[in-house]
CSV table of C-alpha atoms in Angstrom, one decimal:
chain,number,residue,atom,x,y,z
A,1,MET,CA,-0.4,0.4,0.1
A,2,LYS,CA,1.0,3.4,0.8
A,3,LYS,CA,3.5,5.8,1.5
A,4,LEU,CA,7.6,6.2,-0.1
A,5,ILE,CA,9.8,8.5,2.4
A,6,LEU,CA,13.6,9.1,1.5
A,7,SER,CA,15.4,10.9,4.5
A,8,THR,CA,18.7,11.4,3.6
A,9,ALA,CA,18.9,12.4,7.0
A,10,ALA,CA,17.7,9.1,8.5
A,11,LEU,CA,20.5,7.6,6.5
A,12,ALA,CA,23.0,8.4,9.8
A,13,LEU,CA,21.0,8.0,12.5
A,14,THR,CA,21.1,4.8,14.4
A,15,ALA,CA,19.7,3.8,17.3
A,16,GLY,CA,19.7,0.3,19.2
A,17,MET,CA,16.3,-1.0,21.6
A,18,ALA,CA,17.8,-3.3,23.8
A,19,MET,CA,14.7,-5.0,24.1
A,20,ALA,CA,13.3,-3.2,26.5
A,21,ASP,CA,10.2,-4.0,28.5
A,22,THR,CA,7.8,-1.6,27.0
A,23,VAL,CA,7.5,-1.6,23.2
A,24,ARG,CA,6.6,1.4,21.4
A,25,MET,CA,4.4,1.6,18.9
A,26,GLY,CA,4.6,4.4,16.0
A,27,THR,CA,1.6,5.6,14.0
A,28,GLU,CA,-0.2,7.7,12.0
A,29,GLY,CA,-3.6,8.1,13.2
A,30,ALA,CA,-4.9,10.0,10.5
A,31,TYR,CA,-5.5,6.9,7.6
A,32,PRO,CA,-8.8,5.4,8.4
A,33,PRO,CA,-9.6,2.7,8.3
A,34,TRP,CA,-5.6,1.5,9.0
A,35,ASN,CA,-4.9,3.6,11.7
A,36,PHE,CA,-7.3,7.2,13.2
A,37,ILE,CA,-7.8,8.6,16.6
A,38,ASN,CA,-11.0,7.5,17.9
A,39,ASP,CA,-13.9,10.1,19.9
A,40,SER,CA,-12.2,8.8,23.3
A,41,GLY,CA,-8.8,10.2,22.0
A,42,GLU,CA,-7.2,6.9,21.4
A,43,VAL,CA,-5.7,5.1,18.7
A,44,ASP,CA,-8.1,3.0,16.7
A,45,GLY,CA,-8.3,1.1,13.5
A,46,PHE,CA,-7.4,-2.3,11.9
A,47,GLU,CA,-3.4,-0.9,12.8
A,48,ARG,CA,-4.5,-1.0,16.3
A,49,GLU,CA,-6.4,-3.7,16.7
A,50,LEU,CA,-3.7,-5.6,14.4
A,51,GLY,CA,-0.7,-4.3,17.1
A,52,ASP,CA,-2.8,-5.4,20.0
A,53,GLU,CA,-2.9,-8.5,19.2
A,54,LEU,CA,0.4,-9.5,17.6
A,55,CYS,CA,2.1,-7.8,21.0
A,56,LYS,CA,0.2,-10.5,22.7
A,57,ARG,CA,1.6,-13.4,20.6
A,58,ALA,CA,5.1,-12.0,21.2
A,59,GLU,CA,4.4,-11.5,24.7
A,60,LEU,CA,5.4,-8.1,25.0
A,61,THR,CA,4.2,-5.2,26.7
A,62,CYS,CA,3.5,-2.3,24.2
A,63,GLU,CA,2.0,1.4,24.0
A,64,TRP,CA,0.9,3.9,21.2
A,65,VAL,CA,2.8,6.8,19.8
A,66,THR,CA,1.2,8.6,17.3
A,67,ASN,CA,4.1,10.7,15.3
A,68,GLU,CA,3.0,12.6,11.9
A,69,TRP,CA,3.9,10.6,8.3
A,70,ASP,CA,6.3,13.0,7.1
A,71,SER,CA,9.2,12.3,10.1
A,72,ILE,CA,8.1,8.8,11.0
A,73,ILE,CA,10.9,7.1,9.4
A,74,PRO,CA,13.4,9.4,10.9
A,75,ASN,CA,11.8,9.4,14.5
A,76,LEU,CA,11.7,5.7,14.5
A,77,VAL,CA,15.8,5.6,14.0
A,78,SER,CA,16.5,8.3,16.4
A,79,GLY,CA,14.6,5.6,18.7
A,80,ASN,CA,11.3,7.5,20.0
A,81,TYR,CA,9.5,4.7,19.4
A,82,ASP,CA,10.2,1.5,18.3
A,83,THR,CA,8.3,0.3,15.7
A,84,ILE,CA,6.7,1.8,12.8
A,85,ILE,CA,2.7,0.5,12.2
A,86,ALA,CA,0.9,2.8,9.6
A,87,GLY,CA,0.5,1.5,6.7
A,88,MET,CA,3.4,1.7,5.4
A,89,SER,CA,4.7,-0.4,2.0
A,90,ILE,CA,7.8,-2.2,1.7
A,91,THR,CA,9.8,-0.5,-0.4
A,92,ASP,CA,13.3,-0.9,-1.7
A,93,GLU,CA,14.0,2.7,-0.8
A,94,ARG,CA,12.9,2.2,2.3
A,95,ASP,CA,14.4,-0.7,3.2
A,96,GLU,CA,18.0,0.7,2.6
A,97,VAL,CA,17.0,2.7,6.0
A,98,ILE,CA,15.0,0.8,7.9
A,99,ASP,CA,14.0,-2.8,8.2
A,100,PHE,CA,10.8,-4.5,7.9
A,101,THR,CA,8.6,-7.2,9.1
A,102,GLN,CA,6.8,-9.5,7.0
A,103,ASN,CA,4.2,-8.3,5.6
A,104,TYR,CA,1.1,-8.4,7.1
A,105,SER,CA,-1.3,-7.2,4.1
A,106,GLN,CA,-1.0,-7.4,0.5
A,107,PRO,CA,-0.4,-5.0,-1.8
A,108,ASP,CA,-3.9,-2.3,-1.7
A,109,PRO,CA,-4.6,-0.7,-5.0
A,110,SER,CA,-4.6,3.1,-5.2
A,111,ALA,CA,-7.6,4.7,-6.9
A,112,TYR,CA,-8.6,8.2,-8.4
A,113,MET,CA,-10.5,10.2,-6.4
A,114,ALA,CA,-12.3,13.5,-8.5
A,115,MET,CA,-15.5,15.5,-8.9
A,116,THR,CA,-16.0,14.2,-12.1
A,117,ASP,CA,-15.2,11.4,-14.6
A,118,ASP,CA,-13.1,13.0,-17.4
A,119,VAL,CA,-10.2,13.4,-15.4
A,120,ASP,CA,-7.0,13.8,-17.8
A,121,LEU,CA,-4.9,11.4,-15.6
A,122,SER,CA,-1.9,11.6,-17.2
A,123,GLY,CA,-1.5,15.2,-18.6
A,124,GLY,CA,-3.9,16.4,-15.7
A,125,VAL,CA,-2.8,17.7,-11.5
A,126,ILE,CA,-2.9,14.9,-9.0
A,127,ALA,CA,-3.3,15.5,-5.7
A,128,ALA,CA,-0.8,12.8,-3.2
A,129,GLN,CA,0.2,13.1,0.1
A,130,THR,CA,4.0,13.6,0.9
A,131,GLY,CA,6.2,11.2,1.1
A,132,THR,CA,3.8,8.3,-0.3
A,133,ILE,CA,4.3,5.9,-3.1
A,134,GLN,CA,1.6,7.3,-4.8
A,135,ALA,CA,3.2,10.9,-5.0
A,136,ALA,CA,6.3,9.0,-6.4
A,137,PHE,CA,3.7,7.4,-9.2
A,138,VAL,CA,2.5,10.3,-10.3
A,139,ALA,CA,5.6,12.4,-10.2
A,140,ALA,CA,7.1,9.5,-12.8
A,141,SER,CA,3.6,9.3,-14.7
A,142,GLY,CA,3.9,12.8,-16.7
A,143,ALA,CA,0.9,14.2,-14.7
A,144,THR,CA,1.6,17.5,-12.7
A,145,LEU,CA,2.5,16.3,-8.7
A,146,VAL,CA,0.8,18.4,-6.3
A,147,GLU,CA,2.1,17.4,-2.4
A,148,PHE,CA,0.0,18.0,0.7
A,149,SER,CA,1.4,16.9,4.2
A,150,SER,CA,-1.9,15.2,5.2
A,151,PRO,CA,-4.5,13.1,3.2
A,152,ASP,CA,-7.5,15.7,4.5
A,153,GLU,CA,-5.9,18.2,2.3
A,154,THR,CA,-5.0,15.9,-0.6
A,155,ILE,CA,-9.6,15.4,-0.7
A,156,ALA,CA,-9.8,19.8,0.1
A,157,ALA,CA,-7.3,20.3,-2.8
A,158,VAL,CA,-10.0,18.3,-5.5
A,159,ARG,CA,-13.0,19.7,-3.9
A,160,ASN,CA,-11.4,23.7,-4.3
A,161,GLY,CA,-9.9,23.1,-7.6
A,162,GLU,CA,-6.4,22.7,-6.7
A,163,ALA,CA,-6.2,19.2,-8.0
A,164,ASP,CA,-8.1,17.1,-10.8
A,165,ALA,CA,-7.9,14.1,-8.7
A,166,VAL,CA,-6.3,12.4,-5.9
A,167,LEU,CA,-4.6,9.6,-5.8
A,168,ALA,CA,-4.4,6.9,-2.6
A,169,ASP,CA,-4.9,4.1,-1.4
A,170,LYS,CA,-8.2,2.3,-2.4
A,171,SER,CA,-9.4,1.7,1.2
A,172,TYR,CA,-9.1,4.9,2.3
A,173,LEU,CA,-11.1,6.8,-0.4
A,174,ALA,CA,-13.5,4.5,-1.3
A,175,PRO,CA,-15.2,5.6,2.4
A,176,ILE,CA,-15.0,8.8,1.3
A,177,ALA,CA,-16.5,8.3,-2.3
A,178,ASP,CA,-19.7,6.6,-0.4
A,179,GLU,CA,-20.3,9.2,2.2
A,180,ASN,CA,-20.1,12.1,-0.3
A,181,ASP,CA,-22.5,12.7,-3.7
A,182,ASP,CA,-19.7,15.4,-4.6
A,183,LEU,CA,-16.8,12.8,-4.7
A,184,MET,CA,-16.1,9.8,-7.1
A,185,LEU,CA,-13.8,6.7,-7.8
A,186,LEU,CA,-12.5,6.3,-11.4
A,187,SER,CA,-12.4,3.1,-12.5
A,188,LYS,CA,-8.5,3.4,-13.3
A,189,GLU,CA,-6.5,1.8,-10.6
A,190,GLU,CA,-2.7,1.4,-10.0
A,191,LEU,CA,-0.7,-1.6,-8.1
A,192,ILE,CA,2.0,0.0,-6.3
A,193,GLY,CA,4.5,-0.9,-3.3
A,194,GLY,CA,4.5,-4.8,-2.0
A,195,GLY,CA,2.1,-5.1,0.5
A,196,VAL,CA,2.6,-3.2,4.1
A,197,GLY,CA,4.8,-4.5,7.4
A,198,MET,CA,5.7,-3.2,10.5
A,199,GLY,CA,9.3,-1.3,10.4
A,200,VAL,CA,11.9,-1.4,12.6
A,201,ARG,CA,15.7,0.1,13.1
A,202,GLU,CA,17.6,-2.2,11.6
A,203,SER,CA,19.6,-3.0,14.7
A,204,ASP,CA,16.9,-4.6,16.1
A,205,GLY,CA,17.2,-7.8,14.8
A,206,GLU,CA,15.3,-9.4,17.2
A,207,LEU,CA,12.7,-7.3,17.7
A,208,LYS,CA,11.8,-8.3,14.1
A,209,ALA,CA,11.6,-12.0,14.5
A,210,LYS,CA,9.5,-11.7,17.3
A,211,PHE,CA,6.6,-9.8,15.3
A,212,ASP,CA,7.9,-11.8,12.1
A,213,ALA,CA,6.6,-15.1,14.4
A,214,ALA,CA,3.3,-13.7,15.7
A,215,ILE,CA,2.2,-12.2,12.1
A,216,GLN,CA,2.8,-15.7,10.7
A,217,SER,CA,0.8,-17.2,13.6
A,218,MET,CA,-2.3,-15.1,12.8
A,219,LYS,CA,-2.0,-15.7,8.7
A,220,ASP,CA,-1.8,-19.5,9.9
A,221,ASP,CA,-4.7,-19.4,12.1
A,222,GLY,CA,-6.6,-17.1,9.9
A,223,SER,CA,-6.8,-13.8,12.8
A,224,LEU,CA,-5.5,-11.9,9.9
A,225,ASN,CA,-7.7,-12.7,7.4
A,226,ALA,CA,-10.3,-12.1,9.6
A,227,LEU,CA,-9.1,-8.7,10.6
A,228,ILE,CA,-8.3,-7.9,6.9
A,229,GLU,CA,-12.0,-8.9,6.0
A,230,LYS,CA,-13.9,-6.7,9.3
A,231,TRP,CA,-11.9,-3.5,8.2
A,232,GLU,CA,-12.4,-4.1,4.5
A,233,ILE,CA,-8.4,-3.3,4.0
A,234,GLY,CA,-8.1,-5.4,0.4
A,235,ALA,CA,-7.7,-8.8,-0.3
A,236,THR,CA,-6.7,-12.1,2.1
A,237,PHE,CA,-3.9,-14.8,2.4
């Protein structure tokens, strides 16, 4: 699914976790149904439920930390939290900076949302969130890319005429299109990225192994597929 962050500063940063008693789970909290802040002010969504279950199976005590997307990798590397569980697609570029567990979701189709169905996707103005795989895709496509720091701002750009369409994960855009008569999903979709995994520091091999085993156990017993279906994330395993 989503999000490509390239940070030259992060390349120079290293940090060790030393397997602390409490594992801090870093997420964005602004990308439903993957992760969001509920009415009680708590992290909620597919990744909250998944993360809590992974921590239980790995016999780890976990707490949740929110961080803005554009600095989520540097703040992992510098030690502000111990994992990224934030709808982050596994890409070669990111894997140069951090390490990933095995994927816990299949590659999620990216969709276009617009106010009309006659948008020129190859030559028009397309909005995407900064640092995402969608932004990189648009930049390479020949269309004009306009980037925004939050998903909400990409939607607003379409509504106010700054962009002809927005490209983002279909699982994020579909509920918005369903709830708003002035917005529609276009038929064209893009398959970008290699599925979503948890990000960890490259020095935290033991933590990665614990979460890898927990993810595999959820795949094996069908509970991961049940969560994917519950939150309508995409294709099951």
